[in-house]
PDB file of C-alpha atoms in Angstrom:
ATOM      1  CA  UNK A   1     352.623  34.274 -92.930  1.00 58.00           C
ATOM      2  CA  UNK A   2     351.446  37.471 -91.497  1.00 59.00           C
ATOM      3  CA  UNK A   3     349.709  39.993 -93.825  1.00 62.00           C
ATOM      4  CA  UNK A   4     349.783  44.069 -93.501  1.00 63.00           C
ATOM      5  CA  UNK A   5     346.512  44.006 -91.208  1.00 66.00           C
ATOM      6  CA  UNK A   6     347.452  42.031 -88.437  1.00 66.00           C
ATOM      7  CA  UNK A   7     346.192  38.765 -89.924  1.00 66.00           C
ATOM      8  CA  UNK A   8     347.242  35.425 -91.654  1.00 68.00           C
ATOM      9  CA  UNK A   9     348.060  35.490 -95.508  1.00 69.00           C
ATOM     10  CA  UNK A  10     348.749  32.131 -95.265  1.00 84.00           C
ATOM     11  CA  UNK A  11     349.208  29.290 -93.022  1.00 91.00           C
ATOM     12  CA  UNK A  12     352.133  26.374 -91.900  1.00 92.00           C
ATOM     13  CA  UNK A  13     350.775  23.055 -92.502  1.00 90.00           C
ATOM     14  CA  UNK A  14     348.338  21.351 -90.540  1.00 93.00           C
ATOM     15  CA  UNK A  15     346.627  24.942 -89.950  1.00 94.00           C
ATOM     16  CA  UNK A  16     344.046  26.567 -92.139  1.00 93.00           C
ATOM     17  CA  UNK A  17     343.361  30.210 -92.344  1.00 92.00           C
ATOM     18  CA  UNK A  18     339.653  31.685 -91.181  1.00 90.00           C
ATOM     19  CA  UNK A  19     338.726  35.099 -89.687  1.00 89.00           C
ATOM     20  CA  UNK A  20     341.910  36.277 -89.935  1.00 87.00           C
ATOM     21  CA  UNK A  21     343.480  33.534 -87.841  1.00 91.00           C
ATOM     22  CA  UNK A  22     345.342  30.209 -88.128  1.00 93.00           C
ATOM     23  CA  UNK A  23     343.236  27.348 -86.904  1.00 94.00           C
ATOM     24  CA  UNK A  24     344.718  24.097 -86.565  1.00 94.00           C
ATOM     25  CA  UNK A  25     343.481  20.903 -88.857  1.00 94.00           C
ATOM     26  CA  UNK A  26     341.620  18.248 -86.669  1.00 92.00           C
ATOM     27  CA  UNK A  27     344.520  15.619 -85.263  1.00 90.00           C
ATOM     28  CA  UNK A  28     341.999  13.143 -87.175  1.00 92.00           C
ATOM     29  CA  UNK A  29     342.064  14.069 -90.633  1.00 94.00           C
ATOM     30  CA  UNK A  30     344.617  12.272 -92.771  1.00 95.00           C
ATOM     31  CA  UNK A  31     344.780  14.802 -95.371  1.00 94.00           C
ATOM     32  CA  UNK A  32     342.974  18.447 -95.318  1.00 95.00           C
ATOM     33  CA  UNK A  33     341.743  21.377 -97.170  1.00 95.00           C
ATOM     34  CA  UNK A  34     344.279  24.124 -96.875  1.00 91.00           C
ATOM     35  CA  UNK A  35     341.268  26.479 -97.506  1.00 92.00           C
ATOM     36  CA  UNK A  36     338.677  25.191 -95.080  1.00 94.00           C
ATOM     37  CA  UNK A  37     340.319  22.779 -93.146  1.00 95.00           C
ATOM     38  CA  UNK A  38     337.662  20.380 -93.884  1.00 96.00           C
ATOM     39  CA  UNK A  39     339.072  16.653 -94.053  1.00 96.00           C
ATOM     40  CA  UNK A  40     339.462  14.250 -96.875  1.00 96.00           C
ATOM     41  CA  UNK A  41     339.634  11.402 -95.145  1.00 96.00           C
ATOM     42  CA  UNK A  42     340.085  10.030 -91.740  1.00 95.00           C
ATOM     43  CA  UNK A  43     343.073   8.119 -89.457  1.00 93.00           C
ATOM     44  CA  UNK A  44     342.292   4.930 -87.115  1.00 89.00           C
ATOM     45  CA  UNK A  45     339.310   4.059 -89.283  1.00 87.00           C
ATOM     46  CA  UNK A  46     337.152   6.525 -88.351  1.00 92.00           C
ATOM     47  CA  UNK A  47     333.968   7.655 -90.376  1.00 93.00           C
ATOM     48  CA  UNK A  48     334.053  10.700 -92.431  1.00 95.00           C
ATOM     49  CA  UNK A  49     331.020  12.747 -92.407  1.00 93.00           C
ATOM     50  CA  UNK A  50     329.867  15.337 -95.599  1.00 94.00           C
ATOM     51  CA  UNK A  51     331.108  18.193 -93.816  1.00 94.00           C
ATOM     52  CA  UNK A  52     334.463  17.021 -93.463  1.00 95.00           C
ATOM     53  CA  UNK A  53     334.549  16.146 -90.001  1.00 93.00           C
ATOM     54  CA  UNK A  54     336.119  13.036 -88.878  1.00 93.00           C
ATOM     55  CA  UNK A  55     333.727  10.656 -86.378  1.00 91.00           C
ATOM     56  CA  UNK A  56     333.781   7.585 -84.085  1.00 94.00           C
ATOM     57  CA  UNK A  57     330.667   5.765 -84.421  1.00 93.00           C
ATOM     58  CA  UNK A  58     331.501   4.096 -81.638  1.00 95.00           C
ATOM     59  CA  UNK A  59     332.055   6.883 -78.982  1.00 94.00           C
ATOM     60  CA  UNK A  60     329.242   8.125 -77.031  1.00 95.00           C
ATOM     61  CA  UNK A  61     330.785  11.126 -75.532  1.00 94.00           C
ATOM     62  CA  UNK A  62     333.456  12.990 -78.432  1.00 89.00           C
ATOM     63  CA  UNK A  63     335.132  15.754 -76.582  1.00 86.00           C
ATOM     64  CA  UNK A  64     337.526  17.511 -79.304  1.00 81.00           C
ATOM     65  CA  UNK A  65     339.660  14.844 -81.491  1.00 84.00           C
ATOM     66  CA  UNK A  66     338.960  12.297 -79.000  1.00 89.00           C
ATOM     67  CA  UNK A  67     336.565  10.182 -77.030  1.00 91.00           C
ATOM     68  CA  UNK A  68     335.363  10.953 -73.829  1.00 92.00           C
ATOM     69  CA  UNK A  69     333.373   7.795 -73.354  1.00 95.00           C
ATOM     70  CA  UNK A  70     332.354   4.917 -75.500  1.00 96.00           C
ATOM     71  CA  UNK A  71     329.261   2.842 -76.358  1.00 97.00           C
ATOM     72  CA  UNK A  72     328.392   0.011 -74.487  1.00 96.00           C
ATOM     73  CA  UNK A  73     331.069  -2.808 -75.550  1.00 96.00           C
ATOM     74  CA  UNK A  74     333.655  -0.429 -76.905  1.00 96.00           C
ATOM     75  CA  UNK A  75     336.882   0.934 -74.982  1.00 95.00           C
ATOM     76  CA  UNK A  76     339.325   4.030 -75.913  1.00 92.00           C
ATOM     77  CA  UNK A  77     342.279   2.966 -77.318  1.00 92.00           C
ATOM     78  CA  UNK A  78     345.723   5.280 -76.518  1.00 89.00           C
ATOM     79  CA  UNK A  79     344.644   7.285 -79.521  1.00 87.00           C
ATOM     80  CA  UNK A  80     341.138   7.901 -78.044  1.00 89.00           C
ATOM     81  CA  UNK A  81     339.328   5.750 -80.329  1.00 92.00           C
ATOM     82  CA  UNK A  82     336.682   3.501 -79.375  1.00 94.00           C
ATOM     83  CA  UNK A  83     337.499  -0.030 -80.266  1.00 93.00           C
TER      84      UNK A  83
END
């Protein structure tokens, strides 16, 4: 919802609002903060980390809300989890 500056008064869901701007929830989280966007826990079994952030321990390479490239022994599933 747009305020009278030009900004975001509040957001749809899956987006939280900061500087002014609706930024989109990590694909990973499975359940959010509306405020901060920081997650509450985590799809596909992934680790959550104190700052809310959702983690593979098994990817070497994380590029966004997937894996780039995994540890040795582990392969990307379609969701871009290492398994």
């Amino acid at each position: 919802t747009p305020d009278n500056n030009g900004g975001c008064a509040a957001c749809a869901y899956g987006f939280f609002p900061k500087d002014n701007k609706c930024l989109q929830v990590s694909n990973l989280c499975d359940g959010h903060n509306i405020q901060t966007g920081a997650c509450f826990a985590c799809k596909f079994g992934l680790s959550l980390d104190p700052d809310g952030s959702c983690r593979d321990k098994n990817c070497a390479t994380p590029s966004q809300d997937k894996c780039q490239s995994c540890k040795q022994g582990f392969k990307a599933d379609e969701n871009g989890v290492c398994i």
